[in-house]
C-alpha angles and dihedrals in degrees: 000000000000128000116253095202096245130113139227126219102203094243114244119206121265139257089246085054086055095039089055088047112043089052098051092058094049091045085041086045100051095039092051087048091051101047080044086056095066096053104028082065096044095051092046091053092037091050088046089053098046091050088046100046115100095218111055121100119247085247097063098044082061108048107031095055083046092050094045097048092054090053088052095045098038087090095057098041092052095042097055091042083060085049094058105036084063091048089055094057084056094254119152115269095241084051094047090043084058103073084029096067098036084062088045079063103040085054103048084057096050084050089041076049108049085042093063089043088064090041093049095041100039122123 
């Protein structure tokens, strides 16, 4: 092919991109905080009840405050797994925080979810 003596500036992305982006992580980011929250707080005073409590089994003042941390920490885990797995394909930090914190936010819903599923089905 023959060169038709134009060039070509590689196109960055612009300020209103950014904008977009940078936007969408902090909203994501304090929405997926805030549903955590809720949780977060239940476990932890359901875990300290249940510790405290005389008449649990060793078995269950181990597991249950296990079980309910990992629920509590799966959406951080995962998110930053996202994040890094879009650093490593060499995009830019603010386009890699992007589907990590979608999924921040996916994760806190399925906690605030699972939350209400123990609330509804409780005895």
């Amino acid at each position: 092919m023959r060169d038709s003596g134009t060039t070509d500036a590689p196109r960055g992305r612009t300020r209103g991109e950014r904008l977009t982006e940078g936007v969408t992580v902090a909203v994501a980011s304090a929405l997926a905080s805030a549903l955590l929250a809720g949780p977060a707080l239940v476990f932890g005073t359901t875990t300290w009840h249940l510790v405290t409590d005389p008449g649990t089994t060793a078995f269950s003042r181990a597991v249950v405050p296990v079980l309910l941390l990992a629920l509590t920490m799966a959406p951080l885990v995962l998110a930053r797994w996202v994040f890094r797995s879009g650093r490593r394909r060499g995009r830019a930090r603010l386009t890699a925080a992007t589907p990590a914190a979608l999924t921040l936010l996916a994760g806190a819903v399925v906690a605030l979810a699972a939350l209400w599923l123990v609330f509804v089905y409780a005895d």
